[in-house]
Coordinates of C-alpha atoms in Angstrom, one line a residue:
M1 CA 2.6 -4.8 -6.4
L2 CA 1.9 -1.1 -5.7
Q3 CA 0.3 -1.9 -2.3
A4 CA 3.3 -4.0 -1.4
A5 CA 5.6 -1.2 -2.3
A6 CA 3.5 1.2 -0.3
A7 CA 3.8 -1.1 2.8
A8 CA 7.5 -1.4 2.3
L9 CA 7.9 2.4 2.1
V10 CA 5.9 3.0 5.3
L11 CA 7.8 0.3 7.1
S12 CA 11.3 1.3 6.0
G13 CA 11.6 5.0 6.0
C14 CA 9.7 5.1 9.3
T15 CA 11.2 7.0 12.1
P16 CA 13.8 9.6 11.2
E17 CA 17.2 9.9 12.8
P18 CA 16.8 11.2 16.4
Q19 CA 17.0 15.0 16.5
P20 CA 19.1 16.6 19.3
A21 CA 17.2 18.4 22.1
P22 CA 17.4 22.2 21.9
T23 CA 20.4 23.6 23.7
P24 CA 21.2 27.1 24.9
S25 CA 24.4 27.4 22.8
A26 CA 25.2 30.5 20.9
T27 CA 25.6 28.5 17.6
A28 CA 22.1 27.1 18.0
S29 CA 20.5 30.4 17.3
S30 CA 23.1 32.1 15.1
G31 CA 21.6 31.1 11.8
K32 CA 18.7 33.1 10.5
P33 CA 15.6 31.2 9.3
T34 CA 14.5 32.1 5.8
A35 CA 12.2 29.3 4.5
A36 CA 8.4 29.3 4.4
F37 CA 6.7 26.0 5.4
T38 CA 3.0 25.0 5.1
F39 CA 1.6 22.1 7.0
A40 CA -1.9 20.7 6.4
T41 CA -4.1 19.7 9.3
A42 CA -7.3 17.7 9.3
A43 CA -9.1 20.3 11.5
A44 CA -8.8 23.8 12.9
P45 CA -7.5 24.1 16.5
S46 CA -10.4 24.4 19.0
T47 CA -8.4 26.9 21.0
L48 CA -4.9 28.2 21.2
D49 CA -4.9 28.2 25.0
P50 CA -3.3 24.7 25.6
A51 CA -4.4 24.6 29.3
A52 CA -8.0 24.6 28.2
T53 CA -8.1 21.6 25.9
S54 CA -6.6 18.2 25.0
D55 CA -7.3 18.7 21.3
L56 CA -4.4 17.4 19.2
E57 CA -4.7 20.1 16.5
S58 CA -4.7 22.8 19.2
W59 CA -1.6 21.3 20.8
R60 CA 0.2 20.9 17.4
V61 CA 0.1 24.7 17.1
T62 CA 0.8 25.7 20.7
R63 CA 3.8 23.4 20.9
Q64 CA 5.5 25.8 18.5
V65 CA 4.5 28.9 20.5
L66 CA 4.7 27.9 24.1
E67 CA 7.1 25.8 26.2
G68 CA 6.9 24.1 29.6
L69 CA 9.4 23.7 32.4
V70 CA 10.3 20.3 30.9
E71 CA 9.7 18.8 27.4
A72 CA 9.6 15.3 26.0
D73 CA 13.1 14.2 24.9
P74 CA 13.0 13.7 21.0
T75 CA 14.5 10.2 21.3
T76 CA 13.1 8.7 24.5
S77 CA 10.1 10.9 25.3
E78 CA 11.3 11.1 28.9
P79 CA 11.4 14.5 30.6
A80 CA 14.2 16.8 29.4
P81 CA 15.2 20.4 30.2
A82 CA 13.2 23.2 28.5
L83 CA 12.4 26.4 30.5
A84 CA 13.9 24.6 33.5
V85 CA 17.5 23.6 33.2
S86 CA 17.5 21.3 36.2
W87 CA 15.3 20.1 39.0
K88 CA 15.4 18.0 42.2
A89 CA 12.8 16.3 44.3
D90 CA 12.6 15.4 47.9
D91 CA 12.7 11.8 49.0
E92 CA 8.9 11.6 49.2
R93 CA 8.4 12.9 45.6
R94 CA 6.2 15.7 47.0
V95 CA 8.4 18.8 46.7
F96 CA 10.1 19.7 43.4
T97 CA 12.5 22.5 43.0
F98 CA 13.3 23.9 39.5
T99 CA 16.2 26.0 38.4
L100 CA 15.0 28.1 35.5
R101 CA 16.7 29.1 32.3
K102 CA 18.0 32.7 32.4
G103 CA 17.8 35.4 29.8
V104 CA 14.5 34.1 28.2
A105 CA 11.7 36.5 27.2
F106 CA 8.2 35.9 26.2
H107 CA 7.2 37.0 22.7
D108 CA 5.6 40.2 24.1
G109 CA 9.0 41.2 25.6
T110 CA 8.2 40.5 29.2
P111 CA 10.7 38.3 31.1
F112 CA 10.3 34.6 31.8
N113 CA 11.0 34.0 35.5
A114 CA 9.8 32.3 38.6
A115 CA 6.9 34.7 39.0
A116 CA 5.6 33.8 35.6
V117 CA 5.7 30.1 36.5
K118 CA 3.8 30.8 39.7
A119 CA 1.2 32.9 37.8
N120 CA 0.5 30.0 35.4
F121 CA 0.2 27.3 38.1
D122 CA -2.0 29.6 40.2
R123 CA -4.2 30.3 37.2
W124 CA -4.7 26.5 36.5
F125 CA -5.4 25.8 40.1
A126 CA -8.0 28.6 40.2
F127 CA -10.1 27.4 37.2
T128 CA -13.7 27.8 38.1
P129 CA -16.4 25.2 37.8
A130 CA -17.9 27.1 34.9
F131 CA -14.6 27.2 33.1
R132 CA -14.1 23.5 33.7
S133 CA -17.6 22.7 32.5
A134 CA -16.9 24.5 29.2
N135 CA -13.5 22.8 28.9
P136 CA -14.1 19.2 30.2
T137 CA -10.8 17.8 29.0
T138 CA -8.4 20.1 30.9
A139 CA -5.2 18.3 31.8
F140 CA -4.8 20.0 35.2
T141 CA -8.1 18.4 36.3
S142 CA -7.1 14.9 35.3
V143 CA -3.5 15.2 36.6
F144 CA -4.1 17.0 39.8
R145 CA -7.7 15.8 40.4
A146 CA -9.2 19.1 41.8
H147 CA -8.8 22.8 41.9
A148 CA -8.8 25.6 44.5
D149 CA -12.6 25.3 45.2
Q150 CA -11.9 21.7 46.4
D151 CA -8.3 22.2 47.6
E152 CA -8.6 19.3 50.1
L153 CA -9.0 16.9 47.2
S154 CA -6.2 18.4 44.9
L155 CA -2.8 16.9 44.4
F156 CA -1.5 20.4 43.9
K157 CA -0.6 22.3 47.0
S158 CA 1.4 25.4 46.0
C159 CA 3.9 27.1 43.7
T160 CA 6.4 29.3 45.5
V161 CA 9.0 31.7 44.1
L162 CA 12.4 31.1 45.8
A163 CA 14.4 33.4 43.5
E164 CA 14.2 35.0 40.1
D165 CA 15.3 31.7 38.6
E166 CA 14.1 29.2 41.1
V167 CA 10.6 27.9 41.9
R168 CA 9.3 25.2 44.2
I169 CA 6.1 23.2 43.5
E170 CA 4.6 21.2 46.4
L171 CA 2.1 18.4 46.1
T172 CA -0.2 17.0 48.7
Q173 CA 1.0 13.5 48.1
P174 CA 3.7 11.6 46.2
F175 CA 3.2 11.5 42.5
T176 CA 5.8 9.4 40.6
A177 CA 4.7 10.6 37.1
F178 CA 4.8 14.3 38.0
L179 CA 7.7 15.3 35.7
K180 CA 6.4 13.2 32.9
A181 CA 3.0 14.9 33.2
L182 CA 4.7 18.3 33.0
T183 CA 5.9 17.5 29.5
M184 CA 2.3 17.8 28.3
P185 CA 1.5 20.9 26.2
A186 CA -1.2 21.8 28.7
F187 CA 1.5 22.8 31.2
A188 CA 3.3 25.3 28.9
I189 CA 4.0 28.6 30.4
S190 CA 2.2 31.7 29.0
S191 CA 3.1 35.3 29.4
P192 CA 1.2 36.6 32.5
R193 CA 0.7 39.9 30.9
A194 CA -0.8 38.3 27.8
L195 CA -3.1 36.2 30.0
A196 CA -4.3 39.3 31.8
R197 CA -4.8 41.3 28.6
G198 CA -6.5 38.4 26.9
R199 CA -8.8 37.8 29.8
A200 CA -7.8 34.2 29.5
D201 CA -10.4 32.8 31.8
V202 CA -13.3 34.7 30.3
L203 CA -14.8 32.6 27.5
D204 CA -16.5 35.5 25.5
Q205 CA -15.3 34.6 22.0
R206 CA -17.2 32.3 19.7
L207 CA -15.7 29.7 17.3
R208 CA -17.5 26.9 15.5
S209 CA -15.9 24.5 18.0
G210 CA -17.2 26.5 21.0
R211 CA -16.4 29.4 23.3
V212 CA -12.9 30.6 23.9
S213 CA -11.2 33.5 25.5
R214 CA -9.4 36.3 23.7
Y215 CA -6.1 34.7 24.9
G216 CA -7.3 31.5 23.3
L217 CA -7.2 33.4 19.9
H218 CA -3.7 34.8 20.5
P219 CA -1.2 32.8 22.7
V220 CA 2.0 34.3 23.9
G221 CA 4.9 32.0 25.0
T222 CA 8.7 31.6 24.7
G223 CA 8.8 29.0 21.9
P224 CA 10.6 28.9 18.6
F225 CA 7.7 30.5 16.8
S226 CA 5.4 33.4 17.7
F227 CA 1.8 33.8 16.8
V228 CA 0.8 36.1 13.9
S229 CA -2.9 35.4 13.0
R230 CA -5.6 32.8 12.8
S231 CA -8.8 32.2 10.8
E232 CA -11.1 29.3 10.7
E233 CA -8.9 27.7 8.1
K234 CA -5.4 28.9 8.8
V235 CA -3.0 29.7 11.6
E236 CA 0.2 31.7 10.8
L237 CA 3.4 31.8 12.9
T238 CA 6.7 33.5 12.5
A239 CA 10.2 32.5 13.8
N240 CA 11.1 34.0 17.2
P241 CA 14.2 36.0 16.6
R242 CA 15.2 35.9 20.3
Y243 CA 14.6 32.2 20.8
W244 CA 17.1 30.7 23.3
G245 CA 17.5 27.4 21.5
E246 CA 17.8 26.1 17.9
R247 CA 16.0 28.4 15.5
G248 CA 16.0 26.0 12.6
Q249 CA 15.4 26.9 8.9
I250 CA 11.7 28.0 8.9
A251 CA 10.9 31.7 9.1
K252 CA 7.2 31.5 8.3
L253 CA 5.1 28.6 9.4
S254 CA 1.5 28.1 8.3
F255 CA -1.1 25.5 9.4
V256 CA -3.9 25.1 6.8
V257 CA -7.0 23.0 7.1
Y258 CA -7.7 20.3 4.5
D259 CA -10.4 18.2 6.0
T260 CA -10.1 15.1 3.8
A261 CA -7.1 12.8 3.1
R262 CA -7.4 13.1 -0.6
S263 CA -7.5 16.9 -0.5
R264 CA -4.3 16.8 1.6
L265 CA -2.7 14.4 -0.9
Q266 CA -3.6 16.6 -3.9
A267 CA -2.3 19.8 -2.1
L268 CA 1.0 18.0 -1.4
A269 CA 1.3 16.8 -5.0
D270 CA 0.5 20.3 -6.3
G271 CA 3.1 21.9 -4.1
R272 CA 0.6 24.0 -2.1
I273 CA 1.7 22.4 1.2
D274 CA 5.0 20.8 2.4
G275 CA 3.5 18.1 4.6
F276 CA 0.5 16.7 6.4
D277 CA -0.5 14.4 9.2
S278 CA -3.0 11.5 9.3
V279 CA -1.9 9.5 6.3
T280 CA -4.7 7.0 5.6
V281 CA -4.6 3.6 3.8
D282 CA -6.6 4.9 0.8
I283 CA -4.0 7.4 -0.2
I284 CA -0.8 5.4 0.4
D285 CA -0.7 4.3 -3.3
G286 CA -1.0 7.9 -4.4
L287 CA 1.9 8.9 -2.2
V288 CA 4.0 6.1 -3.5
R289 CA 3.3 6.8 -7.1
R290 CA 4.5 10.3 -6.6
G291 CA 7.6 9.3 -4.7
L292 CA 6.6 11.4 -1.7
P293 CA 8.3 10.5 1.7
I294 CA 6.3 9.0 4.5
A295 CA 7.5 9.0 8.1
R296 CA 5.6 7.0 10.6
R297 CA 5.4 7.2 14.3
D298 CA 5.8 4.3 16.8
P299 CA 2.4 3.4 18.2
F300 CA 1.5 5.3 21.4
S301 CA -2.2 5.8 21.2
V302 CA -5.4 3.8 21.8
F303 CA -8.5 4.0 19.7
Y304 CA -11.6 2.9 21.5
L305 CA -15.4 2.7 21.5
G306 CA -16.7 4.8 24.3
M307 CA -19.7 3.8 26.3
N308 CA -21.6 6.2 28.5
Q309 CA -23.3 4.6 31.5
A310 CA -25.6 7.6 31.8
A311 CA -27.5 5.8 29.1
A312 CA -29.6 3.3 31.1
P313 CA -28.9 0.1 29.0
L314 CA -25.1 0.6 29.4
Q315 CA -25.3 0.5 33.2
N316 CA -25.8 -3.3 32.7
E317 CA -22.3 -5.0 32.6
R318 CA -23.7 -7.8 30.4
I319 CA -24.7 -5.4 27.7
R320 CA -21.3 -3.7 27.8
R321 CA -19.6 -7.1 27.6
A322 CA -22.0 -8.0 24.7
I323 CA -20.9 -4.9 22.8
A324 CA -17.3 -5.8 23.3
A325 CA -17.8 -9.4 22.1
A326 CA -19.7 -8.1 19.0
I327 CA -16.7 -6.1 17.7
N328 CA -14.3 -7.7 15.2
K329 CA -11.2 -5.6 15.8
D330 CA -9.1 -7.3 13.2
A331 CA -11.6 -6.6 10.5
I332 CA -11.6 -2.9 11.3
I333 CA -7.8 -2.7 11.5
R334 CA -7.2 -4.6 8.2
R335 CA -9.6 -2.2 6.3
F336 CA -8.9 1.2 7.8
Y337 CA -5.4 1.3 9.6
L338 CA -1.8 1.3 8.4
D339 CA 0.3 -1.8 8.5
D340 CA 1.6 -2.8 12.0
T341 CA -1.5 -1.4 13.7
S342 CA -2.3 -4.0 16.3
S343 CA -5.5 -5.0 18.1
A344 CA -5.9 -3.4 21.5
G345 CA -6.7 -5.6 24.5
Q346 CA -6.5 -2.7 27.1
F347 CA -6.1 1.0 27.5
V348 CA -2.3 1.0 28.1
P349 CA 0.0 0.6 25.1
P350 CA 2.3 -2.4 25.1
R351 CA 5.5 -0.3 25.5
L352 CA 4.5 0.9 28.9
S353 CA 4.9 -0.7 32.3
G354 CA 1.6 -2.0 33.6
F355 CA 0.6 -3.5 30.3
N356 CA -1.2 -6.7 31.2
S357 CA -1.0 -9.2 28.4
S358 CA -3.4 -11.5 30.2
A359 CA -6.1 -8.9 30.7
D360 CA -9.3 -10.6 29.6
F361 CA -11.5 -8.1 27.6
P362 CA -14.2 -10.1 25.8
G363 CA -12.9 -11.3 22.4
F364 CA -14.9 -11.3 19.2
D365 CA -17.7 -13.8 19.6
P366 CA -21.0 -12.7 18.1
E367 CA -22.9 -15.7 19.4
R368 CA -21.7 -15.0 23.0
S369 CA -22.7 -11.4 22.4
K370 CA -26.3 -12.4 21.6
R371 CA -26.5 -14.7 24.6
L372 CA -25.3 -11.8 26.9
L373 CA -27.9 -9.5 25.5
A374 CA -30.6 -12.1 26.1
E375 CA -29.4 -12.7 29.7
A376 CA -29.4 -8.9 30.3
G377 CA -33.0 -8.6 29.1
Y378 CA -32.2 -6.2 26.3
K379 CA -35.4 -5.2 24.6
G380 CA -34.0 -3.2 21.7
E381 CA -33.6 0.1 23.5
E382 CA -32.1 2.7 21.1
L383 CA -28.4 3.5 21.6
P384 CA -27.4 6.9 20.1
F385 CA -23.9 6.4 18.5
C386 CA -21.9 9.6 18.0
Y387 CA -19.1 9.8 15.4
P388 CA -17.2 12.7 13.9
L389 CA -17.4 14.0 10.4
N390 CA -14.8 15.6 8.2
V391 CA -11.7 15.0 10.3
S392 CA -8.8 12.6 10.6
R393 CA -7.1 11.9 13.9
S394 CA -3.9 9.9 14.6
Y395 CA -6.0 7.3 16.3
L396 CA -9.0 7.5 13.9
P397 CA -8.0 8.2 10.3
T398 CA -11.4 7.6 8.6
P399 CA -14.2 8.1 11.2
E400 CA -17.2 7.7 8.9
K401 CA -15.9 4.4 7.5
V402 CA -15.0 3.1 10.9
Y403 CA -18.4 4.0 12.3
A404 CA -20.1 2.2 9.5
E405 CA -18.2 -1.0 10.1
I406 CA -18.7 -0.9 13.9
S407 CA -22.4 0.0 13.8
A408 CA -22.9 -2.9 11.3
Q409 CA -21.2 -5.3 13.6
L410 CA -23.3 -4.2 16.6
T411 CA -26.5 -4.3 14.5
R412 CA -25.8 -7.9 13.5
V413 CA -26.0 -9.1 17.1
G414 CA -29.3 -7.3 17.7
L415 CA -28.4 -3.9 19.1
N416 CA -30.5 -0.9 18.0
I417 CA -28.1 1.8 16.9
K418 CA -29.1 5.4 16.2
P419 CA -26.4 7.2 14.1
V420 CA -25.5 10.7 15.5
P421 CA -23.0 12.3 13.1
I422 CA -21.4 15.5 14.4
E423 CA -19.0 17.8 12.6
W424 CA -15.7 17.7 14.5
S425 CA -15.4 21.5 14.0
D426 CA -18.9 21.9 15.7
G427 CA -17.6 20.7 19.0
Y428 CA -17.6 16.9 18.7
L429 CA -14.9 16.5 21.4
Q430 CA -16.7 18.6 23.9
R431 CA -20.0 16.9 23.1
V432 CA -18.8 13.3 23.8
T433 CA -16.7 14.2 26.8
S434 CA -19.5 16.2 28.6
P435 CA -22.5 14.8 30.5
G436 CA -25.3 14.0 28.1
D437 CA -27.4 11.4 26.3
H438 CA -24.7 10.0 24.1
A439 CA -24.6 6.2 24.6
L440 CA -21.7 5.2 22.3
H441 CA -19.0 7.3 20.6
L442 CA -15.7 7.0 18.8
L443 CA -12.6 8.5 20.3
G444 CA -9.0 7.8 21.2
I445 CA -6.3 8.9 23.5
N446 CA -2.8 9.8 22.2
G447 CA -0.2 9.4 25.0
S448 CA 1.4 12.7 25.8
A449 CA 3.6 11.3 28.6
P450 CA 5.3 7.9 28.7
D451 CA 3.6 6.5 31.8
P452 CA 0.5 4.4 32.4
D453 CA -0.9 7.1 34.6
N454 CA -1.3 9.3 31.5
F455 CA -3.9 6.9 30.1
L456 CA -5.6 5.4 33.1
T457 CA -6.0 8.5 35.3
T458 CA -7.2 10.6 32.3
M459 CA -9.8 8.0 31.3
F460 CA -10.8 6.2 34.5
G461 CA -9.4 8.1 37.5
A462 CA -12.7 9.7 38.4
K463 CA -16.2 9.9 37.2
N464 CA -16.5 12.1 34.1
G465 CA -19.0 13.0 31.5
E466 CA -17.5 10.8 28.8
F467 CA -18.2 7.4 30.4
G468 CA -20.5 8.1 33.4
Y469 CA -18.4 5.5 35.0
F470 CA -18.2 5.1 38.8
D471 CA -16.1 2.4 40.4
A472 CA -14.7 3.5 43.8
Q473 CA -12.4 0.6 44.0
V474 CA -10.8 1.4 40.6
F475 CA -10.5 5.1 41.5
S476 CA -8.8 4.1 44.8
K477 CA -6.4 1.7 43.0
I478 CA -5.4 4.3 40.5
D479 CA -4.8 6.9 43.2
R480 CA -2.6 4.4 45.1
A481 CA -0.7 3.4 42.0
R482 CA 0.3 7.0 41.1
Q483 CA 1.9 7.4 44.6
L484 CA 4.0 4.2 44.3
P485 CA 7.7 4.6 43.3
D486 CA 8.8 2.9 40.1
G487 CA 9.4 -0.8 40.6
P488 CA 7.6 -4.1 40.9
E489 CA 4.9 -3.0 43.2
R490 CA 3.8 -0.1 40.9
Q491 CA 4.0 -2.5 37.9
E492 CA 1.7 -5.0 39.7
A493 CA -0.7 -2.2 40.7
Y494 CA -1.2 -1.2 37.1
L495 CA -1.5 -4.8 36.0
D496 CA -4.3 -5.3 38.5
I497 CA -6.1 -2.1 37.4
N498 CA -6.0 -3.2 33.8
R499 CA -7.3 -6.6 34.8
Q500 CA -10.3 -5.1 36.6
L501 CA -11.1 -2.7 33.7
A502 CA -11.2 -5.8 31.4
T503 CA -13.7 -7.3 33.7
T504 CA -16.1 -4.4 34.0
V505 CA -15.7 -3.1 30.4
P506 CA -16.3 0.7 30.8
A507 CA -15.2 1.1 27.2
V508 CA -13.8 -1.1 24.4
P509 CA -10.2 -0.7 23.3
I510 CA -9.9 -1.5 19.6
A511 CA -6.5 -0.6 18.2
Y512 CA -3.0 0.7 18.9
P513 CA -2.8 2.7 15.7
I514 CA 0.3 3.4 13.6
S515 CA 0.1 7.0 12.4
A516 CA 2.2 8.7 9.7
V517 CA 3.2 12.0 8.2
A518 CA 3.7 12.7 4.5
T519 CA 6.1 15.4 3.3
S520 CA 7.3 16.9 0.0
A521 CA 10.7 16.1 -1.4
R522 CA 12.1 19.4 0.0
V523 CA 11.9 17.9 3.5
A524 CA 15.1 16.0 4.4
S525 CA 13.6 14.9 7.8
Y526 CA 10.6 15.4 9.9
P527 CA 10.9 15.0 13.7
T528 CA 8.2 12.4 14.3
S529 CA 7.5 11.7 18.0
P530 CA 5.2 9.0 19.5
V531 CA 4.0 11.6 22.0
L532 CA 3.6 14.2 19.1
H533 CA 6.3 16.5 20.5
E534 CA 7.0 17.7 17.0
T535 CA 8.4 21.3 16.8
F536 CA 9.1 22.7 13.4
N537 CA 12.4 24.3 14.3
R538 CA 13.6 20.7 14.1
V539 CA 12.4 20.1 10.5
R540 CA 15.3 19.7 8.2
L541 CA 15.0 21.0 4.6
N542 CA 17.1 20.1 1.6
T543 CA 19.2 23.0 0.5

């Protein structure tokens, strides 16, 4: 009965009432925040320079501190005004002109203007090969394809100051999802003075997760909260008294690391925290018994088994198909994911155009898997299998348990699996997305923009260290699809890409996870977002 009640609670109180987008009205910022709020995270941020990472815990913090030209609308996730109040594009979707918000200042007191926008775009375009190698998941690389050292290959052409409050961004070819891409935290605008003082492109500071710049330890933006301090276990922010939009109720915001679900549950029950992300199935009953609210997000992520074709056995398509056929996705979902998580048949969530319901990834069939391994001549070569320790992600709530189940399924069909556990805080993300000897790994992608390009270009738009995958035809098809205007032709292009990926199996999509946030009774509403655009000035507290 308790499990049924838990399921009902997760299904009913789900998504809160839509919150209004921030507006520049005088009344929005007239109230003075007074509350303190502590939110538990499953891991420390890898860096606080959002342009240098795709780490969700990093972006959770930087969303509070920095803003982009556009943001994801709280209700639709479509592009909405932020630091730009309006924009227009030419007929070819190559030239975009933005009118900027006036009277906005960075937290260091310097003005936000067109010159600041240009400084940021110029910085991203100029990322060096060494910087990119140290930060293999930078969004600028996946979205714009190349940087200044290969400008002939880059989608980005220039950023030009037209006036104090007007800037023009030119692309080398049409890009339909450009505005949606700009809603990603990676394209938030930093203070140029802070970037210079923090030597943002010099990675001379050491964290457990890897090397970062001094700016990566102290970001400066225009957002509703400004940075105060960070340690390995805690980040502290304070409300921005000059914020142009809604200031909300929270004056002091802290993000504190509790790396297990049960420790987060106990901290919430004890009143030490006000909320946490990554609710797992094993603590649902505990939340229900205590009457603690749960707000879930609509599914907009894909959990997958990564396969690196730099490992010789995985260059054989039959072996990759055998691995796919060995995995019982439903068994994994039933045991480790929240209700309404569904089995994934491709790398685009069902809510997006281009989702191909007839894509033919191999289904669970262990006998077929064994036959494919025999046909491929597999001789028991060892396959190192990386999985993270002491972390929960929205797409992977209990990594150790999921690894144990998947590795057992693969072993049963005759694959020789070598476990490679890696602490998330010791750089797991960088390890599995960089070139190396990892054969298999667990990871996922949480959509940060509501477009199939956000998933397919990021994962399979070019050869990368995560998959060692090279298919010139798929690369060309993705490049063409991103240039097509919205409509039937673009839809069919993405259907075809998903069809081809299902045939060659560069990785195995496993689940479209439901994720959820638990809060204390003092929280009236938490602004859940499928793209994780969750800013704490929109948290509503009971008074």
